[in-house]
PDB file of C-alpha atoms in Angstrom:
ATOM      1  CA  ARG A  10      38.752   9.734  39.481  1.00 73.00           C
ATOM      2  CA  ALA A  11      40.698   7.840  36.441  1.00 77.00           C
ATOM      3  CA  ARG A  12      38.667   9.407  34.151  1.00 79.00           C
ATOM      4  CA  ILE A  13      39.210  13.383  35.879  1.00 85.00           C
ATOM      5  CA  TRP A  14      41.788  14.163  32.867  1.00 88.00           C
ATOM      6  CA  PRO A  15      39.797  13.082  30.099  1.00 85.00           C
ATOM      7  CA  ILE A  16      36.448  14.955  31.516  1.00 85.00           C
ATOM      8  CA  LEU A  17      38.938  17.963  31.750  1.00 87.00           C
ATOM      9  CA  GLY A  18      40.416  17.505  28.337  1.00 87.00           C
ATOM     10  CA  LEU A  19      36.739  17.666  27.239  1.00 84.00           C
ATOM     11  CA  TYR A  20      36.184  20.715  29.170  1.00 84.00           C
ATOM     12  CA  GLY A  21      39.142  22.281  27.673  1.00 86.00           C
ATOM     13  CA  LEU A  22      37.963  21.431  24.088  1.00 84.00           C
ATOM     14  CA  ALA A  23      34.658  22.455  24.769  1.00 83.00           C
ATOM     15  CA  THR A  24      35.961  25.957  26.088  1.00 84.00           C
ATOM     16  CA  ALA A  25      38.149  26.231  22.949  1.00 85.00           C
ATOM     17  CA  ALA A  26      35.081  25.648  20.725  1.00 82.00           C
ATOM     18  CA  VAL A  27      32.904  28.168  22.596  1.00 81.00           C
ATOM     19  CA  LEU A  28      35.723  30.911  22.853  1.00 85.00           C
ATOM     20  CA  VAL A  29      35.645  31.332  18.826  1.00 84.00           C
ATOM     21  CA  PRO A  30      31.971  32.401  18.723  1.00 81.00           C
ATOM     22  CA  VAL A  31      32.512  34.559  21.799  1.00 82.00           C
ATOM     23  CA  ALA A  32      35.845  36.419  20.315  1.00 86.00           C
ATOM     24  CA  ILE A  33      33.454  36.632  16.981  1.00 84.00           C
ATOM     25  CA  CYS A  34      30.600  38.608  19.377  1.00 81.00           C
ATOM     26  CA  VAL A  35      33.444  40.470  20.563  1.00 83.00           C
ATOM     27  CA  GLY A  36      35.168  41.991  17.724  1.00 84.00           C
ATOM     28  CA  LEU A  37      31.411  42.646  16.633  1.00 81.00           C
ATOM     29  CA  PHE A  38      30.723  44.597  19.550  1.00 78.00           C
ATOM     30  CA  ALA A  39      33.894  46.426  19.181  1.00 80.00           C
ATOM     31  CA  LEU A  40      32.992  47.154  15.821  1.00 79.00           C
ATOM     32  CA  ALA A  41      29.422  48.528  16.653  1.00 79.00           C
ATOM     33  CA  SER A  42      30.536  50.489  20.024  1.00 77.00           C
ATOM     34  CA  GLN A  43      31.986  52.868  17.006  1.00 79.00           C
ATOM     35  CA  ASP A  44      28.970  53.852  15.660  1.00 72.00           C
ATOM     36  CA  SER A  45      27.742  57.128  18.165  1.00 69.00           C
ATOM     37  CA  SER A  46      23.644  56.688  17.803  1.00 71.00           C
ATOM     38  CA  GLY A  47      23.783  53.140  19.703  1.00 72.00           C
ATOM     39  CA  VAL A  48      21.651  51.449  16.743  1.00 78.00           C
ATOM     40  CA  ALA A  49      24.456  49.272  15.524  1.00 78.00           C
ATOM     41  CA  VAL A  50      25.328  48.160  19.118  1.00 78.00           C
ATOM     42  CA  LEU A  51      21.602  46.769  19.661  1.00 81.00           C
ATOM     43  CA  GLY A  52      21.518  45.616  16.265  1.00 81.00           C
ATOM     44  CA  VAL A  53      24.539  42.943  17.491  1.00 81.00           C
ATOM     45  CA  MET A  54      23.583  42.694  20.650  1.00 82.00           C
ATOM     46  CA  ILE A  55      20.328  40.977  18.761  1.00 85.00           C
ATOM     47  CA  VAL A  56      22.362  39.147  16.442  1.00 82.00           C
ATOM     48  CA  VAL A  57      24.623  37.694  19.458  1.00 82.00           C
ATOM     49  CA  LEU A  58      21.562  36.398  21.106  1.00 82.00           C
ATOM     50  CA  VAL A  59      19.510  35.156  18.340  1.00 83.00           C
ATOM     51  CA  LEU A  60      23.094  32.929  17.093  1.00 80.00           C
ATOM     52  CA  LEU A  61      24.438  32.449  20.542  1.00 81.00           C
ATOM     53  CA  PHE A  62      21.247  31.012  22.527  1.00 80.00           C
ATOM     54  CA  PRO A  63      21.114  27.675  19.836  1.00 81.00           C
ATOM     55  CA  LEU A  64      25.606  27.558  20.397  1.00 81.00           C
ATOM     56  CA  ALA A  65      24.768  27.197  24.105  1.00 81.00           C
ATOM     57  CA  LEU A  66      22.128  24.594  23.602  1.00 81.00           C
ATOM     58  CA  LEU A  67      24.030  22.657  21.281  1.00 81.00           C
ATOM     59  CA  TYR A  68      27.113  23.219  23.606  1.00 82.00           C
ATOM     60  CA  ASN A  69      24.205  21.621  26.800  1.00 82.00           C
ATOM     61  CA  VAL A  70      23.439  18.573  24.287  1.00 84.00           C
ATOM     62  CA  ILE A  71      26.875  17.901  23.125  1.00 84.00           C
ATOM     63  CA  MET A  72      28.763  18.174  26.941  1.00 84.00           C
ATOM     64  CA  GLY A  73      25.680  16.309  28.116  1.00 84.00           C
ATOM     65  CA  VAL A  74      26.047  12.828  26.296  1.00 85.00           C
ATOM     66  CA  ALA A  75      29.850  13.129  25.736  1.00 86.00           C
ATOM     67  CA  LEU A  76      30.478  13.149  29.614  1.00 86.00           C
ATOM     68  CA  PRO A  77      28.462   9.774  30.297  1.00 85.00           C
ATOM     69  CA  LEU A  78      30.716   8.684  27.668  1.00 85.00           C
ATOM     70  CA  VAL A  79      34.058   9.609  28.546  1.00 86.00           C
ATOM     71  CA  VAL A  80      33.349   8.165  31.910  1.00 84.00           C
ATOM     72  CA  LEU A  81      31.477   5.140  31.167  1.00 83.00           C
ATOM     73  CA  GLU A  82      33.104   3.843  28.289  1.00 83.00           C
ATOM     74  CA  ARG A  83      36.508   5.171  29.101  1.00 85.00           C
ATOM     75  CA  GLY A  84      36.884   7.061  25.839  1.00 79.00           C
ATOM     76  CA  GLY A  85      39.387   9.506  24.973  1.00 83.00           C
ATOM     77  CA  VAL A  86      38.226  12.893  24.192  1.00 83.00           C
ATOM     78  CA  MET A  87      38.052  13.300  20.423  1.00 86.00           C
ATOM     79  CA  ALA A  88      36.929   9.566  20.134  1.00 86.00           C
ATOM     80  CA  SER A  89      33.932  10.525  23.366  1.00 85.00           C
ATOM     81  CA  ALA A  90      33.283  13.732  20.905  1.00 84.00           C
ATOM     82  CA  ARG A  91      33.065  11.633  17.627  1.00 86.00           C
ATOM     83  CA  ARG A  92      30.489   9.199  19.024  1.00 87.00           C
ATOM     84  CA  THR A  93      28.635  11.709  20.476  1.00 87.00           C
ATOM     85  CA  PHE A  94      27.744  12.959  16.992  1.00 87.00           C
ATOM     86  CA  ALA A  95      27.050   9.131  16.305  1.00 87.00           C
ATOM     87  CA  LEU A  96      24.512   8.750  19.191  1.00 87.00           C
ATOM     88  CA  ILE A  97      22.549  12.066  18.653  1.00 87.00           C
ATOM     89  CA  LYS A  98      22.305  11.461  14.575  1.00 87.00           C
ATOM     90  CA  GLY A  99      18.779  11.327  14.068  1.00 86.00           C
ATOM     91  CA  ARG A 100      17.582  11.985  17.696  1.00 86.00           C
ATOM     92  CA  PHE A 101      19.476  15.198  18.181  1.00 86.00           C
ATOM     93  CA  TRP A 102      15.722  17.236  18.557  1.00 89.00           C
ATOM     94  CA  TRP A 103      14.628  14.787  20.750  1.00 89.00           C
ATOM     95  CA  THR A 104      18.022  15.334  22.818  1.00 87.00           C
ATOM     96  CA  LEU A 105      18.076  18.948  22.321  1.00 87.00           C
ATOM     97  CA  LEU A 106      14.272  19.076  24.001  1.00 89.00           C
ATOM     98  CA  ILE A 107      15.423  16.890  26.865  1.00 89.00           C
ATOM     99  CA  SER A 108      18.288  18.988  27.507  1.00 85.00           C
ATOM    100  CA  PHE A 109      15.725  22.505  27.489  1.00 86.00           C
ATOM    101  CA  VAL A 110      13.507  20.959  30.199  1.00 90.00           C
ATOM    102  CA  ALA A 111      15.363  19.701  32.519  1.00 89.00           C
ATOM    103  CA  SER A 112      17.566  22.925  32.167  1.00 86.00           C
ATOM    104  CA  MET A 113      14.250  25.123  33.100  1.00 89.00           C
ATOM    105  CA  LEU A 114      13.109  22.591  35.467  1.00 91.00           C
ATOM    106  CA  ILE A 115      16.453  22.649  37.829  1.00 89.00           C
ATOM    107  CA  GLY A 116      16.435  26.321  37.188  1.00 87.00           C
ATOM    108  CA  VAL A 117      13.436  27.467  38.449  1.00 91.00           C
ATOM    109  CA  VAL A 118      13.973  24.578  41.160  1.00 88.00           C
ATOM    110  CA  THR A 119      17.536  26.301  42.208  1.00 86.00           C
ATOM    111  CA  GLN A 120      16.143  29.922  42.105  1.00 87.00           C
ATOM    112  CA  VAL A 121      13.097  29.202  44.315  1.00 89.00           C
ATOM    113  CA  LEU A 122      15.877  27.720  46.586  1.00 85.00           C
ATOM    114  CA  SER A 123      17.987  30.845  46.503  1.00 83.00           C
ATOM    115  CA  TYR A 124      15.389  33.031  47.072  1.00 85.00           C
ATOM    116  CA  ALA A 125      13.937  30.972  50.367  1.00 86.00           C
ATOM    117  CA  LEU A 126      18.110  31.142  51.362  1.00 82.00           C
ATOM    118  CA  GLN A 127      18.049  34.605  51.162  1.00 80.00           C
ATOM    119  CA  PHE A 128      14.853  35.198  52.344  1.00 84.00           C
ATOM    120  CA  GLY A 129      15.632  33.286  55.558  1.00 82.00           C
ATOM    121  CA  ALA A 130      18.817  35.269  56.047  1.00 79.00           C
ATOM    122  CA  LEU A 131      16.968  38.709  55.518  1.00 78.00           C
ATOM    123  CA  ILE A 132      14.453  37.721  58.239  1.00 83.00           C
ATOM    124  CA  ILE A 133      17.187  36.496  60.779  1.00 78.00           C
ATOM    125  CA  LEU A 134      18.811  40.070  59.864  1.00 75.00           C
ATOM    126  CA  ALA A 135      15.389  41.334  60.787  1.00 76.00           C
ATOM    127  CA  PHE A 136      15.187  39.697  64.099  1.00 77.00           C
ATOM    128  CA  LEU A 137      18.858  40.663  65.275  1.00 72.00           C
ATOM    129  CA  PRO A 138      18.406  43.654  67.631  1.00 69.00           C
ATOM    130  CA  SER A 139      21.812  45.429  66.730  1.00 70.00           C
ATOM    131  CA  ALA A 140      23.276  43.965  63.828  1.00 64.00           C
ATOM    132  CA  SER A 141      26.601  45.825  62.603  1.00 75.00           C
ATOM    133  CA  GLU A 142      27.481  46.516  58.862  1.00 74.00           C
ATOM    134  CA  THR A 143      29.924  43.566  58.834  1.00 78.00           C
ATOM    135  CA  ALA A 144      27.507  41.545  60.627  1.00 74.00           C
ATOM    136  CA  THR A 145      24.988  41.899  58.034  1.00 76.00           C
ATOM    137  CA  MET A 146      27.606  41.251  54.900  1.00 79.00           C
ATOM    138  CA  ILE A 147      29.177  38.643  56.426  1.00 81.00           C
ATOM    139  CA  LEU A 148      25.877  36.681  56.891  1.00 78.00           C
ATOM    140  CA  LEU A 149      24.331  37.882  53.212  1.00 79.00           C
ATOM    141  CA  THR A 150      27.684  36.915  52.116  1.00 84.00           C
ATOM    142  CA  ALA A 151      27.178  33.413  53.698  1.00 84.00           C
ATOM    143  CA  ALA A 152      23.012  32.843  52.718  1.00 82.00           C
ATOM    144  CA  THR A 153      24.471  34.008  48.990  1.00 83.00           C
ATOM    145  CA  LEU A 154      27.883  31.341  48.909  1.00 87.00           C
ATOM    146  CA  VAL A 155      25.376  28.514  50.484  1.00 86.00           C
ATOM    147  CA  THR A 156      22.791  29.383  47.771  1.00 84.00           C
ATOM    148  CA  TYR A 157      25.635  28.977  45.403  1.00 85.00           C
ATOM    149  CA  LEU A 158      26.883  25.537  46.343  1.00 88.00           C
ATOM    150  CA  VAL A 159      23.718  24.180  46.987  1.00 85.00           C
ATOM    151  CA  SER A 160      22.096  25.209  43.439  1.00 84.00           C
ATOM    152  CA  ALA A 161      25.665  24.059  41.869  1.00 85.00           C
ATOM    153  CA  VAL A 162      25.191  20.492  43.330  1.00 87.00           C
ATOM    154  CA  LEU A 163      21.467  20.089  42.560  1.00 85.00           C
ATOM    155  CA  ASP A 164      22.377  21.422  38.875  1.00 85.00           C
ATOM    156  CA  ALA A 165      25.277  19.127  37.941  1.00 83.00           C
ATOM    157  CA  SER A 166      23.525  16.021  40.026  1.00 86.00           C
ATOM    158  CA  TYR A 167      20.149  16.184  38.305  1.00 88.00           C
ATOM    159  CA  LEU A 168      21.584  17.267  34.727  1.00 86.00           C
ATOM    160  CA  GLY A 169      23.898  14.620  35.332  1.00 86.00           C
ATOM    161  CA  ALA A 170      21.675  11.710  36.076  1.00 88.00           C
ATOM    162  CA  THR A 171      19.382  13.704  32.943  1.00 89.00           C
ATOM    163  CA  PHE A 172      21.922  13.155  30.858  1.00 88.00           C
ATOM    164  CA  THR A 173      23.151   9.551  31.859  1.00 87.00           C
ATOM    165  CA  PHE A 174      19.548   8.292  31.427  1.00 89.00           C
ATOM    166  CA  VAL A 175      19.482  10.336  27.814  1.00 89.00           C
ATOM    167  CA  TYR A 176      23.107   8.070  27.014  1.00 87.00           C
ATOM    168  CA  ILE A 177      21.261   5.176  28.023  1.00 88.00           C
ATOM    169  CA  ASP A 178      18.275   5.793  25.996  1.00 87.00           C
ATOM    170  CA  LEU A 179      20.301   6.485  22.891  1.00 88.00           C
ATOM    171  CA  ARG A 180      22.451   3.875  23.178  1.00 86.00           C
ATOM    172  CA  ILE A 181      19.088   1.369  23.574  1.00 86.00           C
ATOM    173  CA  ARG A 182      17.826   2.928  20.274  1.00 84.00           C
ATOM    174  CA  HIS A 183      20.567   2.895  18.247  1.00 82.00           C
ATOM    175  CA  GLU A 184      22.844  -0.221  19.417  1.00 81.00           C
ATOM    176  CA  GLY A 185      20.451  -2.649  21.185  1.00 79.00           C
ATOM    177  CA  PHE A 186      22.063  -1.816  24.337  1.00 79.00           C
ATOM    178  CA  ASP A 187      19.046  -3.101  26.265  1.00 76.00           C
ATOM    179  CA  ALA A 188      19.711  -7.086  24.873  1.00 81.00           C
ATOM    180  CA  ASP A 189      23.150  -6.107  26.023  1.00 78.00           C
ATOM    181  CA  LEU A 190      21.739  -5.559  29.546  1.00 79.00           C
ATOM    182  CA  ALA A 191      19.323  -8.307  30.093  1.00 82.00           C
ATOM    183  CA  GLU A 192      21.652 -10.710  28.496  1.00 82.00           C
ATOM    184  CA  ALA A 193      24.211  -9.419  31.563  1.00 82.00           C
ATOM    185  CA  ALA A 194      21.578  -9.384  33.964  1.00 83.00           C
ATOM    186  CA  GLU A 195      20.611 -13.238  33.018  1.00 85.00           C
ATOM    187  CA  ALA A 196      24.474 -14.265  33.587  1.00 85.00           C
ATOM    188  CA  ARG A 197      24.494 -12.411  36.861  1.00 86.00           C
ATOM    189  CA  ALA A 198      21.368 -14.078  38.054  1.00 86.00           C
ATOM    190  CA  ARG A 199      22.755 -17.841  36.937  1.00 86.00           C
ATOM    191  CA  GLN A 200      25.958 -16.996  38.785  1.00 82.00           C
TER     192      GLN A 200
END
């Protein structure tokens, strides 16, 4: 709870960093939409996808490592951002791969869960003898909201735990954090 303001500051900084490429993409789409054939819009879409996919992965890696830094090391927003770049230096591709695989796994799990919950709602609707349109819409909306809530909880908890382990691994590899942990365990055992 005490770290909520630095976390919000980190999200604000990340949002500002994301808005610049998005603004550029919107400008490119506005320019391309003046072409009546649509070829320019298609070209811009391809360029945007090629450029934004790596940026999204980079955003995921930096935010994933920076959040544990803000919480566990109690650092400020800019200090945590600088420290994130220092920690992932030399291990960027490994961290990116972990981020990509973890995101894909949790994406598959949440999609399967989402389809299962929505299918369950449809089965319930099939067995209701005379469901009105209002009842149908309420049930489908409730199923969608529950699906979204469960997906968000799974996503946040799984990716949060994954990036905490990545943060610990990066500190072990760069700073010998395992020796500090062993000393702390020995000191605790002596008490």
